[in-house]
Amino acid sequence: MNLQNLKFEKKDQIAYVTINRPDKLNALNQAVMGELREVFTQIKDDPEVRVALLTGAGEKAFVAGADINELNKNNPVEAKAYTHKGQAVLDLIENLGKPVIACLNGYALGGGCELAMACSFRLASENAKLGQPEVKLGIIAGYGGSQRLPRLVGKGLALQILLTGEQISAQEAQRIGLVNEVVPLAELIPRAEAIARKIIANAPLAIQYTLEAVNKGMEMPLAEGLFLEATLFSVACATEDKKEGTAAFLEKRAAVFKGK
Ligand code: COA
């Protein structure tokens, strides 16, 4: 992979993806979106990666939104195509089959907030600011903000954020459930790594099926979601890891999972 706008590393079953345009506050242009698609496709198919961490370069921004230089120039046909492409990249991240932890190290605005919401969950540094300022530019959210934000925080709070375009603090984002934890900037990646380690210790297929049950189930009526859960539960019961996990408990030893 020839990456110009992202840094990508793998260590101890964790993939580290860093959006790397700090001079433009890591704004999402088409090149960044293309590279995100490339990197997350590789992560999806790489059995050595169990969890991905997504963050921004520098100490100021996770992502300060879609690139306004591109937005300023594109025509409606291009805008429609870019939006569909961007939404597909965020869908890829949301449905990767592996947890992706958003590490918000500063501004997460517009497309940055939307990218974070497509991740499995979010941690923020104390200096992070979140928001959907699109209405200030005469546009609306285009990478899922009008859909994922109300699902995460409820309709009233989502509309307040989307209609005012105002930034909210990391602490406020935590209070409304948009981020899970707020930590000092220096502890952001170590805290995400500690959570990742706990996930990695668990059975890989159980993690994958849990992500599927929650992601797909939330879009279904409860009865269908429960049916999906029962189906995935029974598939999990057919895995070698279920045999190993239950046997290890009964034998009072640590389980050794194989993802089979
Ligand atoms: N697209 C393109 N460039 C962006 C950008 C974006 N979304 N956000 C920031 N930048 C660029 C600025 O143009 C500036 O570039 P320059 O140095 O070449 O002029 C650089 O990043 C630094 O940003 P700056 O505005 O000088 O930093 P600041 O600390 O004064 O303000 C923000 C930070 C985040 C409040 C401000 O940059 C901002 O409002 N950005 C746009 C947020 C937005 O509307 N996002 C949604 C887009 S749909």
Short mmCIF file of N, CA and C and ligand atoms in Angstrom, two decimals, residues 21-28 60-61 63-71 107 109-112 114 131-134 136-137 139-140 167, ligand 1:
data_model
loop_
_atom_site.label_atom_id
_atom_site.label_comp_id
_atom_site.label_asym_id
_atom_site.label_seq_id
_atom_site.Cartn_x
_atom_site.Cartn_y
_atom_site.Cartn_z
N ARG A 21 -2.99 14.37 8.05
CA ARG A 21 -2.93 15.68 7.37
C ARG A 21 -3.02 16.76 8.45
N PRO A 22 -2.12 16.75 9.42
CA PRO A 22 -2.30 17.64 10.58
C PRO A 22 -2.37 19.11 10.21
N ASP A 23 -1.70 19.51 9.10
CA ASP A 23 -1.74 20.94 8.73
C ASP A 23 -3.14 21.35 8.27
N LYS A 24 -3.97 20.40 7.87
CA LYS A 24 -5.37 20.68 7.50
C LYS A 24 -6.32 20.04 8.52
N LEU A 25 -5.83 19.89 9.73
CA LEU A 25 -6.61 19.28 10.83
C LEU A 25 -7.24 17.95 10.42
N ASN A 26 -6.48 17.23 9.58
CA ASN A 26 -6.87 15.86 9.15
C ASN A 26 -8.21 15.82 8.43
N ALA A 27 -8.53 16.91 7.73
CA ALA A 27 -9.80 16.97 6.99
C ALA A 27 -9.87 15.84 5.97
N LEU A 28 -11.08 15.35 5.78
CA LEU A 28 -11.29 14.17 4.91
C LEU A 28 -11.48 14.60 3.46
N LYS A 60 -4.22 18.39 17.84
CA LYS A 60 -5.31 19.36 17.75
C LYS A 60 -6.61 18.74 17.24
N ALA A 61 -6.47 17.79 16.32
CA ALA A 61 -7.68 17.29 15.67
C ALA A 61 -7.64 15.78 15.47
N VAL A 63 -10.40 14.68 13.30
CA VAL A 63 -10.72 15.07 11.92
C VAL A 63 -11.65 16.29 12.01
N ALA A 64 -11.26 17.40 11.38
CA ALA A 64 -12.09 18.63 11.44
C ALA A 64 -13.11 18.67 10.31
N GLY A 65 -13.52 17.50 9.83
CA GLY A 65 -14.62 17.46 8.86
C GLY A 65 -14.20 17.10 7.46
N ALA A 66 -15.19 17.08 6.58
CA ALA A 66 -14.89 16.89 5.17
C ALA A 66 -14.06 18.08 4.71
N ASP A 67 -13.27 17.89 3.66
CA ASP A 67 -12.39 18.95 3.17
C ASP A 67 -13.24 20.03 2.49
N ILE A 68 -13.23 21.22 3.11
CA ILE A 68 -14.11 22.30 2.62
C ILE A 68 -13.61 22.84 1.28
N ASN A 69 -12.32 22.69 0.98
CA ASN A 69 -11.83 23.09 -0.35
C ASN A 69 -12.51 22.25 -1.43
N GLU A 70 -12.61 20.95 -1.20
CA GLU A 70 -13.29 20.07 -2.18
C GLU A 70 -14.79 20.39 -2.22
N LEU A 71 -15.37 20.58 -1.03
CA LEU A 71 -16.82 20.86 -0.96
C LEU A 71 -17.17 22.12 -1.74
N TYR A 107 -10.43 17.99 17.71
CA TYR A 107 -11.69 18.23 16.99
C TYR A 107 -12.20 16.98 16.27
N LEU A 109 -15.29 16.98 14.07
CA LEU A 109 -16.39 17.81 13.56
C LEU A 109 -16.88 17.27 12.23
N GLY A 110 -18.16 17.47 11.95
CA GLY A 110 -18.71 17.09 10.65
C GLY A 110 -18.38 15.64 10.32
N GLY A 111 -17.70 15.44 9.20
CA GLY A 111 -17.30 14.09 8.78
C GLY A 111 -16.44 13.39 9.83
N GLY A 112 -15.75 14.16 10.67
CA GLY A 112 -14.92 13.57 11.73
C GLY A 112 -15.80 12.94 12.80
N GLU A 114 -18.83 12.02 12.25
CA GLU A 114 -19.54 10.91 11.58
C GLU A 114 -18.64 9.67 11.47
N GLY A 131 -18.94 17.88 17.04
CA GLY A 131 -20.06 18.66 16.52
C GLY A 131 -20.34 18.34 15.07
N GLN A 132 -21.48 18.84 14.62
CA GLN A 132 -21.90 18.66 13.22
C GLN A 132 -22.20 20.06 12.66
N PRO A 133 -21.15 20.79 12.23
CA PRO A 133 -21.35 22.19 11.83
C PRO A 133 -21.80 22.40 10.38
N GLU A 134 -22.25 21.33 9.72
CA GLU A 134 -22.58 21.45 8.28
C GLU A 134 -23.54 22.59 7.97
N LYS A 136 -23.80 25.39 9.12
CA LYS A 136 -23.12 26.68 9.03
C LYS A 136 -22.53 26.91 7.64
N LEU A 137 -22.39 25.81 6.88
CA LEU A 137 -21.82 25.90 5.52
C LEU A 137 -22.92 25.80 4.46
N ILE A 139 -24.94 23.24 4.11
CA ILE A 139 -25.17 21.84 3.72
C ILE A 139 -25.69 21.06 4.94
N ILE A 140 -25.94 19.79 4.74
CA ILE A 140 -26.33 18.94 5.87
C ILE A 140 -25.30 17.81 5.99
N GLN A 167 -20.21 23.26 18.75
CA GLN A 167 -19.32 22.22 19.26
C GLN A 167 -19.70 21.87 20.69
N1 COA B 1 -11.48 21.38 5.39
C1 COA B 1 -10.37 21.90 4.87
N2 COA B 1 -9.44 22.54 5.58
C2 COA B 1 -9.65 22.65 6.91
C3 COA B 1 -10.79 22.12 7.54
C4 COA B 1 -11.74 21.46 6.71
N3 COA B 1 -12.84 20.91 7.22
N4 COA B 1 -10.73 22.42 8.85
C5 COA B 1 -9.57 23.07 9.04
N5 COA B 1 -8.92 23.23 7.87
C6 COA B 1 -7.63 23.88 7.62
C7 COA B 1 -7.77 25.41 7.70
O1 COA B 1 -8.23 25.93 6.47
C8 COA B 1 -6.35 25.78 7.99
O2 COA B 1 -5.59 25.68 6.81
P1 COA B 1 -4.55 26.88 6.38
O3 COA B 1 -3.54 26.87 7.50
O4 COA B 1 -4.00 26.41 5.08
O5 COA B 1 -5.37 28.13 6.33
C9 COA B 1 -5.86 24.65 8.89
O6 COA B 1 -6.73 23.55 8.66
C10 COA B 1 -5.94 25.00 10.38
O7 COA B 1 -7.27 25.37 10.66
P2 COA B 1 -7.66 26.76 11.40
O8 COA B 1 -9.06 27.09 11.03
O9 COA B 1 -6.62 27.80 11.14
O10 COA B 1 -7.56 26.30 12.93
P3 COA B 1 -8.33 26.95 14.16
O11 COA B 1 -7.69 26.36 15.38
O12 COA B 1 -8.38 28.43 14.07
O13 COA B 1 -9.84 26.43 14.07
C11 COA B 1 -11.55 24.76 13.68
C12 COA B 1 -10.11 25.04 14.19
C13 COA B 1 -11.73 23.23 13.67
C14 COA B 1 -12.56 25.38 14.64
C15 COA B 1 -11.72 25.33 12.27
O14 COA B 1 -10.64 24.89 11.48
C16 COA B 1 -13.00 24.94 11.58
O15 COA B 1 -14.06 25.44 11.89
N6 COA B 1 -12.89 23.98 10.61
C17 COA B 1 -14.02 23.57 9.81
C18 COA B 1 -14.94 22.67 10.61
C19 COA B 1 -16.14 22.27 9.76
O16 COA B 1 -16.97 23.07 9.40
N7 COA B 1 -16.21 20.98 9.45
C20 COA B 1 -17.32 20.42 8.74
C21 COA B 1 -17.06 20.39 7.29
S1 COA B 1 -18.46 19.68 6.46
#
